[in-house]
Amino acid sequence: MKNTNLPVIAFDADDTLWPNEPYFREAEKDMMKILTPYFRGGDLMEHLYQQEIKNLHIFGYGAKGFTLSMIESAIELSEGTIPGSEIQKIIDLGKQIMTYPIELLEGVEDTLITLREHRLVLITKGDLFDQESKIARSGLANHFDAVEIVSEKDDETYEKLLKRHKIKPENFWMIGNSLKSDVLPIARIGGTGVHIPYESTWQHEQVTTDAAMKETYHELSSIRELPSLIAKVCDSK
Amino acid sequence: MKNTNLPVIAFDADDTLWPNEPYFREAEKDMMKILTPYFRGGDLMEHLYQQEIKNLHIFGYGAKGFTLSMIESAIELSEGTIPGSEIQKIIDLGKQIMTYPIELLEGVEDTLITLREHRLVLITKGDLFDQESKIARSGLANHFDAVEIVSEKDDETYEKLLKRHKIKPENFWMIGNSLKSDVLPIARIGGTGVHIPYESTWQHEQVTTDAAMKETYHELSSIRELPSLIAKVCDSK
């Protein structure tokens, strides 16, 4: 049974509940190997990143847009000479990202069980189908009272979600590995953000925060520390 | 002001409110022209369709998966020889599908205005980002009380949506061009389905219906006929 006096706890998924970023970085490395014979100069990684950003307004976030951007980078860097057989290898790298087995990060399932009296929500951005597939593969779906897949995680998105779910910001916690997408928007709209950094963060998700902003969110080194933080903050109110 | 005694009216988007399928078919034709010099035999259109169906469990529906499937078809049908410069043309066809200007089908906006006292919902499947972009480009967003983008349109999806929005099936109408995705699931769960056929239907959306099933939904030739159908059915209850 859910205790509606307790705050609602929302979690990011990729790199908060399971590793995701390493699969993208691994695919990039494999793409570099494919590209080496066709390479005419330039910074490969930087080129791919610029391609992704350039395409973001057409493809949005997620594995399919990433795959299409990898292909475009390969074509441009090889000056159009890379053959279809090599591009098939890049598509296969993309498919690996869309089908990898989900292994939960340490402590995730225990923490969700510990917090089971709270309303728990999962909020993730990216490809709708791909995110649903990952949630299914994770086996965690039943822990959550609601799952929200969004195309962008900004103040406006969170405000709409809270309104739709009739949650007051002061009663809302969001836990994630991205300061930019999971933590700072929540702090700005009056909720409680908890940052749990992951080993690697995509360049686009990196932000510099000033000292003042740092006061407004919590930072943990493991999800295992979350239940006691929630208890402490709720007790002090 | 919404009159909550009136039924909730939900609309499909692609090929119900604006043309979509013709852009996909146009892209296929253009791809065939690109492929002609590399073509080693086989039924091009059928090959692409099979590729799409084969990839559906990884990519889901939508323009990005369609683009990746076009590329895979081109690679396979050219036995890997098609160069990157030609594949770039296929990606550009995909990008056209993701950015085409939305022109509303005849009568759409008038009908939404006529039905403004009903709660109006838009339910569409495909790429999250791409569908949001089309809704924004359509200028129709303000007519709808809720927008739902889903990865599949089956009985389960609709049942979940109705539960989430606290709508009883007998108080729910769904209007769309696809019998398979918009009309028959609604009829099965006890709502009212209205079929407005569009000039072309993707092979995967085609179904044969037996006579009995035909009794359970309405068929209109234009969205303009919808308000009077709703009035007639509601009056007879």
Short mmCIF file of C-alpha atoms in Angstrom, two decimals:
data_model
loop_
_atom_site.label_atom_id
_atom_site.label_comp_id
_atom_site.label_asym_id
_atom_site.label_seq_id
_atom_site.Cartn_x
_atom_site.Cartn_y
_atom_site.Cartn_z
CA MET A 1 0.00 0.00 0.00
CA LYS A 2 1.17 3.48 -0.86
CA ASN A 3 1.41 6.09 1.90
CA THR A 4 0.27 9.33 0.26
CA ASN A 5 1.77 11.40 3.09
CA LEU A 6 5.23 10.40 1.88
CA PRO A 7 6.91 12.27 -0.97
CA VAL A 8 6.66 10.88 -4.51
CA ILE A 9 10.05 9.53 -5.62
CA ALA A 10 10.88 9.67 -9.34
CA PHE A 11 13.88 7.99 -10.93
CA ASP A 12 15.72 8.52 -14.16
CA ALA A 13 16.46 5.19 -15.86
CA ASP A 14 19.59 5.18 -18.09
CA ASP A 15 22.77 5.31 -15.98
CA THR A 16 20.69 5.67 -12.82
CA LEU A 17 19.02 2.23 -12.66
CA TRP A 18 21.14 0.46 -15.30
CA PRO A 19 24.24 1.27 -17.37
CA ASN A 20 23.52 2.82 -20.77
CA GLU A 21 26.18 5.40 -21.65
CA PRO A 22 28.97 2.75 -21.80
CA TYR A 23 27.12 0.96 -24.62
CA PHE A 24 26.99 4.16 -26.68
CA ARG A 25 30.69 4.86 -26.04
CA GLU A 26 31.55 1.26 -26.93
CA ALA A 27 29.61 1.59 -30.21
CA GLU A 28 31.54 4.77 -31.02
CA LYS A 29 34.84 2.98 -30.46
CA ASP A 30 33.75 0.11 -32.71
CA MET A 31 32.66 2.62 -35.35
CA MET A 32 36.09 4.23 -35.24
CA LYS A 33 37.65 0.85 -36.03
CA ILE A 34 35.29 0.42 -38.99
CA LEU A 35 36.11 3.92 -40.22
CA THR A 36 39.91 3.77 -39.97
CA PRO A 37 40.54 2.54 -43.56
CA TYR A 38 38.26 5.24 -45.01
CA PHE A 39 39.37 8.06 -42.80
CA ARG A 40 40.47 11.28 -44.53
CA GLY A 41 41.38 13.31 -41.47
CA GLY A 42 39.59 15.24 -38.72
CA ASP A 43 38.60 14.53 -35.14
CA LEU A 44 36.32 11.48 -35.43
CA MET A 45 34.70 11.68 -31.98
CA GLU A 46 34.14 15.41 -32.19
CA HIS A 47 32.64 15.01 -35.68
CA LEU A 48 30.15 12.43 -34.45
CA TYR A 49 29.17 14.60 -31.50
CA GLN A 50 28.60 17.61 -33.77
CA GLN A 51 26.53 15.41 -36.11
CA GLU A 52 24.35 14.27 -33.20
CA ILE A 53 23.77 17.83 -32.02
CA LYS A 54 23.04 19.00 -35.57
CA ASN A 55 20.42 16.23 -35.93
CA LEU A 56 18.87 16.61 -32.48
CA HIS A 57 16.06 18.86 -33.75
CA ILE A 58 15.06 16.21 -36.31
CA PHE A 59 15.80 12.92 -34.54
CA GLY A 60 15.52 13.85 -30.84
CA TYR A 61 17.39 11.77 -28.26
CA GLY A 62 17.78 8.02 -28.42
CA ALA A 63 19.42 5.04 -30.02
CA LYS A 64 17.87 5.29 -33.51
CA GLY A 65 18.89 8.90 -34.03
CA PHE A 66 22.35 8.04 -32.68
CA THR A 67 22.64 5.23 -35.24
CA LEU A 68 21.57 7.50 -38.11
CA SER A 69 24.09 10.11 -36.95
CA MET A 70 26.86 7.48 -36.82
CA ILE A 71 26.03 6.55 -40.42
CA GLU A 72 26.05 10.19 -41.55
CA SER A 73 29.39 10.77 -39.84
CA ALA A 74 30.88 7.70 -41.51
CA ILE A 75 29.64 8.86 -44.92
CA GLU A 76 30.93 12.40 -44.48
CA LEU A 77 34.31 11.44 -43.02
CA SER A 78 34.89 8.90 -45.81
CA GLU A 79 33.79 11.51 -48.38
CA GLY A 80 30.98 9.20 -49.47
CA THR A 81 33.26 6.25 -50.29
CA ILE A 82 32.43 3.88 -47.43
CA PRO A 83 30.50 0.92 -48.92
CA GLY A 84 27.12 -0.36 -47.78
CA SER A 85 28.66 -3.51 -46.32
CA GLU A 86 30.55 -1.36 -43.76
CA ILE A 87 27.46 0.73 -43.03
CA GLN A 88 25.60 -2.49 -42.23
CA LYS A 89 28.20 -3.02 -39.47
CA ILE A 90 27.31 0.40 -38.05
CA ILE A 91 23.58 -0.44 -38.14
CA ASP A 92 24.41 -3.65 -36.28
CA LEU A 93 26.22 -1.59 -33.61
CA GLY A 94 23.04 0.47 -33.27
CA LYS A 95 20.93 -2.65 -32.95
CA GLN A 96 23.22 -3.89 -30.18
CA ILE A 97 22.46 -0.70 -28.23
CA MET A 98 18.74 -1.37 -28.72
CA THR A 99 18.88 -4.95 -27.50
CA TYR A 100 21.62 -5.24 -24.86
CA PRO A 101 20.68 -7.21 -21.74
CA ILE A 102 19.78 -4.86 -18.89
CA GLU A 103 21.87 -5.41 -15.75
CA LEU A 104 20.75 -3.33 -12.81
CA LEU A 105 23.23 -1.08 -11.05
CA GLU A 106 24.25 -2.14 -7.55
CA GLY A 107 21.57 -1.59 -4.91
CA VAL A 108 18.78 -0.56 -7.29
CA GLU A 109 16.24 -3.28 -6.63
CA ASP A 110 16.83 -3.29 -2.85
CA THR A 111 16.28 0.48 -2.76
CA LEU A 112 13.05 0.30 -4.75
CA ILE A 113 11.80 -2.36 -2.33
CA THR A 114 12.81 -0.26 0.70
CA LEU A 115 10.92 2.71 -0.74
CA ARG A 116 7.83 0.69 -1.67
CA GLU A 117 5.45 2.76 0.50
CA HIS A 118 6.23 5.84 -1.61
CA ARG A 119 4.58 6.44 -4.96
CA LEU A 120 7.43 5.59 -7.33
CA VAL A 121 7.67 7.01 -10.84
CA LEU A 122 10.12 6.35 -13.65
CA ILE A 123 10.90 9.29 -15.96
CA THR A 124 13.17 8.70 -18.91
CA LYS A 125 13.89 10.41 -22.21
CA GLY A 126 14.72 8.95 -25.61
CA ASP A 127 13.06 6.67 -28.14
CA LEU A 128 9.62 5.59 -26.92
CA PHE A 129 9.88 2.01 -28.18
CA ASP A 130 13.50 1.57 -27.10
CA GLN A 131 12.86 2.89 -23.58
CA GLU A 132 9.79 0.68 -23.17
CA SER A 133 11.85 -2.28 -24.31
CA LYS A 134 14.59 -1.49 -21.75
CA ILE A 135 12.05 -1.13 -18.94
CA ALA A 136 10.56 -4.50 -19.88
CA ARG A 137 14.02 -6.10 -20.08
CA SER A 138 14.96 -4.59 -16.69
CA GLY A 139 12.19 -6.49 -14.90
CA LEU A 140 11.54 -3.37 -12.78
CA ALA A 141 8.22 -2.24 -14.29
CA ASN A 142 6.15 -3.58 -11.40
CA HIS A 143 8.00 -1.42 -8.87
CA PHE A 144 6.66 1.77 -10.45
CA ASP A 145 3.24 3.36 -10.11
CA ALA A 146 3.78 5.30 -13.33
CA VAL A 147 6.24 5.34 -16.20
CA GLU A 148 6.77 8.50 -18.23
CA ILE A 149 8.83 8.57 -21.42
CA VAL A 150 9.50 12.11 -22.57
CA SER A 151 11.34 13.71 -25.48
CA GLU A 152 13.05 16.39 -23.34
CA LYS A 153 13.66 16.81 -19.62
CA ASP A 154 13.34 20.49 -18.88
CA ASP A 155 11.45 22.64 -16.36
CA GLU A 156 8.36 22.71 -18.60
CA THR A 157 8.25 18.93 -19.00
CA TYR A 158 8.49 18.35 -15.26
CA GLU A 159 5.88 21.03 -14.51
CA LYS A 160 3.44 19.38 -16.93
CA LEU A 161 4.10 15.93 -15.44
CA LEU A 162 3.55 17.14 -11.88
CA LYS A 163 0.35 18.90 -12.89
CA ARG A 164 -0.92 15.81 -14.71
CA HIS A 165 -0.16 13.55 -11.74
CA LYS A 166 -1.44 16.15 -9.26
CA ILE A 167 1.86 16.22 -7.34
CA LYS A 168 3.06 19.36 -5.56
CA PRO A 169 6.73 20.21 -6.26
CA GLU A 170 7.53 20.26 -2.53
CA ASN A 171 6.30 16.68 -2.36
CA PHE A 172 8.39 15.52 -5.35
CA TRP A 173 11.87 14.01 -5.45
CA MET A 174 13.77 13.21 -8.64
CA ILE A 175 16.83 10.99 -8.60
CA GLY A 176 19.23 10.77 -11.52
CA ASN A 177 22.75 10.84 -12.87
CA SER A 178 22.34 13.96 -15.03
CA LEU A 179 22.50 17.35 -13.34
CA LYS A 180 21.20 18.98 -16.52
CA SER A 181 18.19 16.70 -17.06
CA ASP A 182 17.32 15.12 -13.73
CA VAL A 183 18.44 17.44 -10.94
CA LEU A 184 18.67 21.15 -11.79
CA PRO A 185 15.20 21.48 -13.42
CA ILE A 186 13.66 19.90 -10.30
CA ALA A 187 15.57 22.26 -8.01
CA ARG A 188 14.36 25.21 -10.12
CA ILE A 189 10.67 24.24 -9.96
CA GLY A 190 10.77 23.70 -6.19
CA GLY A 191 11.23 19.95 -5.89
CA THR A 192 14.08 17.95 -4.37
CA GLY A 193 16.78 16.79 -6.77
CA VAL A 194 19.22 14.04 -5.91
CA HIS A 195 22.32 13.63 -8.03
CA ILE A 196 23.93 10.20 -8.18
CA PRO A 197 26.83 10.62 -10.63
CA TYR A 198 27.61 7.76 -12.97
CA GLU A 199 31.07 6.85 -14.20
CA SER A 200 30.59 8.62 -17.55
CA THR A 201 28.32 11.42 -18.72
CA TRP A 202 27.54 12.26 -22.35
CA GLN A 203 29.15 15.59 -23.32
CA HIS A 204 25.69 17.07 -24.07
CA GLU A 205 24.52 16.33 -20.50
CA GLN A 206 27.49 18.02 -18.85
CA VAL A 207 26.96 21.34 -17.10
CA THR A 208 28.94 23.61 -14.88
CA THR A 209 27.00 24.57 -11.78
CA ASP A 210 27.67 27.55 -9.66
CA ALA A 211 28.13 27.17 -5.95
CA ALA A 212 24.70 28.67 -5.12
CA MET A 213 22.86 26.05 -7.21
CA LYS A 214 24.82 23.31 -5.49
CA GLU A 215 23.08 24.24 -2.25
CA THR A 216 19.72 23.26 -3.71
CA TYR A 217 20.22 19.58 -4.41
CA HIS A 218 21.63 16.51 -2.74
CA GLU A 219 24.51 14.43 -3.99
CA LEU A 220 24.90 10.73 -3.20
CA SER A 221 27.56 8.28 -4.26
CA SER A 222 25.18 5.28 -4.27
CA ILE A 223 21.44 4.72 -4.60
CA ARG A 224 21.73 2.70 -1.35
CA GLU A 225 22.07 6.00 0.56
CA LEU A 226 18.72 7.30 -0.75
CA PRO A 227 16.26 5.85 1.81
CA SER A 228 18.16 7.30 4.78
CA LEU A 229 18.48 10.70 3.04
CA ILE A 230 14.71 10.77 2.45
CA ALA A 231 14.03 9.78 6.05
CA LYS A 232 16.41 12.45 7.35
CA VAL A 233 14.96 15.25 5.21
CA CYS A 234 11.35 14.29 5.99
CA ASP A 235 12.06 14.09 9.74
CA SER A 236 13.67 17.53 9.78
CA LYS A 237 10.57 19.19 8.23
CA MET B 1 -15.84 24.77 -21.29
CA LYS B 2 -15.97 21.00 -21.49
CA ASN B 3 -19.27 19.24 -20.98
CA THR B 4 -18.39 16.08 -19.05
CA ASN B 5 -21.76 14.52 -19.89
CA LEU B 6 -20.67 14.26 -23.52
CA PRO B 7 -18.53 11.35 -24.72
CA VAL B 8 -14.77 11.79 -24.92
CA ILE B 9 -13.68 11.91 -28.59
CA ALA B 10 -10.21 10.62 -29.44
CA PHE B 11 -8.53 11.02 -32.82
CA ASP B 12 -5.71 9.23 -34.54
CA ALA B 13 -3.31 11.73 -36.15
CA ASP B 14 -1.46 10.39 -39.24
CA ASP B 15 -3.81 10.03 -42.23
CA THR B 16 -6.76 11.02 -40.04
CA LEU B 17 -5.92 14.67 -39.34
CA TRP B 18 -3.13 15.12 -41.90
CA PRO B 19 -1.60 13.06 -44.73
CA ASN B 20 1.35 10.90 -43.70
CA GLU B 21 1.34 7.62 -45.64
CA PRO B 22 1.86 9.36 -49.03
CA TYR B 23 5.19 10.75 -47.77
CA PHE B 24 6.40 7.26 -46.88
CA ARG B 25 5.28 5.85 -50.23
CA GLU B 26 6.94 8.77 -52.04
CA ALA B 27 10.20 8.09 -50.16
CA GLU B 28 10.02 4.44 -51.21
CA LYS B 29 9.64 5.42 -54.85
CA ASP B 30 12.61 7.77 -54.61
CA MET B 31 14.63 5.03 -52.95
CA MET B 32 13.83 2.70 -55.83
CA LYS B 33 15.29 5.25 -58.26
CA ILE B 34 18.46 5.46 -56.16
CA LEU B 35 18.70 1.67 -56.05
CA THR B 36 18.14 0.92 -59.75
CA PRO B 37 21.85 0.99 -60.78
CA TYR B 38 22.79 -1.36 -57.90
CA PHE B 39 19.87 -3.68 -58.17
CA ARG B 40 20.66 -7.39 -58.43
CA GLY B 41 17.11 -8.69 -58.71
CA GLY B 42 14.18 -9.33 -56.40
CA ASP B 43 10.97 -7.49 -55.54
CA LEU B 44 12.20 -4.18 -54.17
CA MET B 45 8.99 -3.05 -52.46
CA GLU B 46 8.32 -6.44 -50.93
CA HIS B 47 11.92 -6.62 -49.68
CA LEU B 48 11.58 -3.26 -47.94
CA TYR B 49 8.29 -4.29 -46.36
CA GLN B 50 9.81 -7.54 -45.06
CA GLN B 51 12.79 -5.59 -43.69
CA GLU B 52 10.46 -3.23 -41.84
CA ILE B 53 8.49 -6.09 -40.32
CA LYS B 54 11.70 -7.92 -39.37
CA ASN B 55 12.98 -4.79 -37.59
CA LEU B 56 9.68 -3.87 -35.92
CA HIS B 57 10.61 -5.60 -32.64
CA ILE B 58 13.83 -3.56 -32.43
CA PHE B 59 12.86 -0.20 -33.98
CA GLY B 60 9.10 -0.02 -33.36
CA TYR B 61 6.94 2.13 -35.65
CA GLY B 62 7.98 5.48 -37.01
CA ALA B 63 10.10 7.44 -39.41
CA LYS B 64 13.54 6.69 -37.92
CA GLY B 65 13.05 2.93 -37.98
CA PHE B 66 11.66 3.21 -41.50
CA THR B 67 14.79 5.10 -42.59
CA LEU B 68 17.09 2.50 -41.02
CA SER B 69 15.10 -0.26 -42.75
CA MET B 70 15.37 1.54 -46.11
CA ILE B 71 19.15 1.67 -45.63
CA GLU B 72 19.34 -2.01 -44.71
CA SER B 73 17.26 -2.94 -47.75
CA ALA B 74 19.49 -0.89 -50.03
CA ILE B 75 22.60 -2.55 -48.62
CA GLU B 76 21.18 -6.05 -48.91
CA LEU B 77 19.69 -5.61 -52.39
CA SER B 78 22.97 -4.13 -53.69
CA GLU B 79 24.91 -6.95 -52.02
CA GLY B 80 26.80 -4.39 -49.93
CA THR B 81 28.12 -2.43 -52.91
CA ILE B 82 26.00 0.74 -52.67
CA PRO B 83 28.34 3.59 -51.63
CA GLY B 84 27.87 5.91 -48.68
CA SER B 85 27.10 8.85 -50.96
CA GLU B 86 23.93 7.06 -52.14
CA ILE B 87 23.00 6.05 -48.60
CA GLN B 88 23.18 9.72 -47.64
CA LYS B 89 20.42 10.32 -50.20
CA ILE B 90 18.27 7.71 -48.43
CA ILE B 91 18.91 9.39 -45.05
CA ASP B 92 17.85 12.68 -46.65
CA LEU B 93 14.59 11.00 -47.79
CA GLY B 94 14.04 9.95 -44.18
CA LYS B 95 14.71 13.48 -42.95
CA GLN B 96 12.12 14.79 -45.41
CA ILE B 97 9.52 12.51 -43.80
CA MET B 98 10.50 13.91 -40.41
CA THR B 99 10.19 17.57 -41.42
CA TYR B 100 7.46 17.84 -44.09
CA PRO B 101 5.01 20.73 -43.63
CA ILE B 102 1.77 19.50 -42.08
CA GLU B 103 -1.31 20.30 -44.17
CA LEU B 104 -4.57 19.40 -42.48
CA LEU B 105 -7.04 17.14 -44.22
CA GLU B 106 -10.27 18.79 -45.41
CA GLY B 107 -12.69 19.62 -42.61
CA VAL B 108 -10.40 18.72 -39.72
CA GLU B 109 -10.12 22.07 -37.96
CA ASP B 110 -13.84 22.92 -38.43
CA THR B 111 -14.79 19.56 -36.91
CA LEU B 112 -12.53 20.01 -33.89
CA ILE B 113 -14.09 23.43 -33.32
CA THR B 114 -17.62 22.02 -33.66
CA LEU B 115 -16.78 19.33 -31.09
CA ARG B 116 -15.09 21.73 -28.67
CA GLU B 117 -17.49 20.97 -25.79
CA HIS B 118 -16.29 17.35 -25.77
CA ARG B 119 -13.06 16.33 -24.10
CA LEU B 120 -10.82 15.80 -27.14
CA VAL B 121 -7.81 13.49 -27.09
CA LEU B 122 -5.15 12.78 -29.70
CA ILE B 123 -3.73 9.24 -29.73
CA THR B 124 -0.93 8.46 -32.13
CA LYS B 125 1.77 5.82 -32.46
CA GLY B 126 5.33 6.11 -33.73
CA ASP B 127 8.49 7.98 -32.78
CA LEU B 128 7.88 10.15 -29.72
CA PHE B 129 9.96 13.08 -30.93
CA ASP B 130 8.71 12.90 -34.52
CA GLN B 131 5.05 12.75 -33.48
CA GLU B 132 5.47 15.69 -31.08
CA SER B 133 7.11 17.63 -33.86
CA LYS B 134 4.20 16.88 -36.24
CA ILE B 135 1.61 17.91 -33.64
CA ALA B 136 3.48 21.18 -33.11
CA ARG B 137 3.75 21.75 -36.88
CA SER B 138 0.01 21.01 -37.30
CA GLY B 139 -1.00 23.92 -35.09
CA LEU B 140 -3.75 21.72 -33.60
CA ALA B 141 -2.26 21.10 -30.14
CA ASN B 142 -4.54 23.62 -28.42
CA HIS B 143 -7.68 21.80 -29.58
CA PHE B 144 -6.79 18.74 -27.50
CA ASP B 145 -7.21 18.20 -23.76
CA ALA B 146 -4.64 15.41 -23.84
CA VAL B 147 -2.09 14.02 -26.28
CA GLU B 148 -0.95 10.41 -26.00
CA ILE B 149 1.93 9.02 -28.04
CA VAL B 150 2.10 5.24 -27.78
CA SER B 151 4.35 2.54 -29.20
CA GLU B 152 1.47 0.18 -30.10
CA LYS B 153 -2.28 0.60 -30.49
CA ASP B 154 -3.86 -2.56 -29.19
CA ASP B 155 -6.64 -3.43 -26.74
CA GLU B 156 -4.21 -3.31 -23.80
CA THR B 157 -2.89 0.13 -24.71
CA TYR B 158 -6.38 1.58 -24.99
CA GLU B 159 -7.52 -0.06 -21.76
CA LYS B 160 -4.56 1.44 -19.90
CA LEU B 161 -5.21 4.88 -21.39
CA LEU B 162 -8.90 4.82 -20.47
CA LYS B 163 -8.06 3.73 -16.94
CA ARG B 164 -5.43 6.45 -16.56
CA HIS B 165 -7.81 9.13 -17.83
CA LYS B 166 -10.73 7.67 -15.84
CA ILE B 167 -12.89 7.27 -18.96
CA LYS B 168 -15.51 4.51 -19.25
CA PRO B 169 -15.36 2.64 -22.58
CA GLU B 170 -19.07 3.36 -23.25
CA ASN B 171 -18.21 7.05 -22.99
CA PHE B 172 -15.26 6.82 -25.40
CA TRP B 173 -15.12 7.32 -29.16
CA MET B 174 -12.02 6.77 -31.27
CA ILE B 175 -11.78 8.10 -34.82
CA GLY B 176 -9.12 6.93 -37.26
CA ASN B 177 -8.16 5.65 -40.68
CA SER B 178 -6.80 2.28 -39.50
CA LEU B 179 -9.28 -0.47 -38.72
CA LYS B 180 -6.48 -2.49 -37.13
CA SER B 181 -5.13 0.24 -34.83
CA ASP B 182 -7.88 2.79 -34.32
CA VAL B 183 -11.24 1.07 -34.72
CA LEU B 184 -11.35 -2.66 -33.98
CA PRO B 185 -9.53 -2.52 -30.59
CA ILE B 186 -12.03 0.14 -29.45
CA ALA B 187 -14.98 -1.95 -30.60
CA ARG B 188 -13.54 -4.95 -28.71
CA ILE B 189 -13.13 -3.07 -25.41
CA GLY B 190 -16.65 -1.63 -25.55
CA GLY B 191 -16.09 1.83 -26.98
CA THR B 192 -17.31 3.37 -30.21
CA GLY B 193 -14.97 3.16 -33.18
CA VAL B 194 -15.34 5.34 -36.26
CA HIS B 195 -13.47 4.41 -39.41
CA ILE B 196 -12.64 7.18 -41.88
CA PRO B 197 -10.65 5.44 -44.62
CA TYR B 198 -7.75 7.30 -46.17
CA GLU B 199 -6.63 6.97 -49.76
CA SER B 200 -3.81 4.56 -48.92
CA THR B 201 -3.17 2.23 -46.01
CA TRP B 202 0.20 0.69 -45.15
CA GLN B 203 0.18 -3.06 -45.84
CA HIS B 204 0.85 -3.78 -42.12
CA GLU B 205 -2.29 -1.88 -41.11
CA GLN B 206 -4.57 -3.75 -43.49
CA VAL B 207 -7.01 -6.28 -42.05
CA THR B 208 -9.89 -8.27 -43.33
CA THR B 209 -12.95 -7.94 -41.15
CA ASP B 210 -15.80 -10.34 -41.00
CA ALA B 211 -19.34 -9.11 -41.39
CA ALA B 212 -20.14 -9.47 -37.69
CA MET B 213 -17.33 -7.14 -36.68
CA LYS B 214 -18.49 -4.60 -39.25
CA GLU B 215 -21.68 -4.19 -37.24
CA THR B 216 -19.75 -2.83 -34.28
CA TYR B 217 -18.23 0.32 -35.73
CA HIS B 218 -19.23 3.27 -37.86
CA GLU B 219 -17.79 4.18 -41.22
CA LEU B 220 -17.67 7.74 -42.54
CA SER B 221 -16.27 9.09 -45.77
CA SER B 222 -15.33 12.48 -44.28
CA ILE B 223 -14.53 13.85 -40.83
CA ARG B 224 -17.20 16.49 -41.54
CA GLU B 225 -19.88 13.83 -40.95
CA LEU B 226 -18.63 13.13 -37.43
CA PRO B 227 -20.52 15.75 -35.35
CA SER B 228 -23.91 14.69 -36.73
CA LEU B 229 -23.09 10.99 -36.19
CA ILE B 230 -22.19 11.70 -32.56
CA ALA B 231 -25.37 13.74 -32.07
CA LYS B 232 -27.48 10.97 -33.63
CA VAL B 233 -25.98 8.17 -31.54
CA CYS B 234 -26.14 10.18 -28.30
CA ASP B 235 -29.78 11.17 -28.95
CA SER B 236 -30.83 7.56 -29.56
CA LYS B 237 -29.41 6.41 -26.19
#
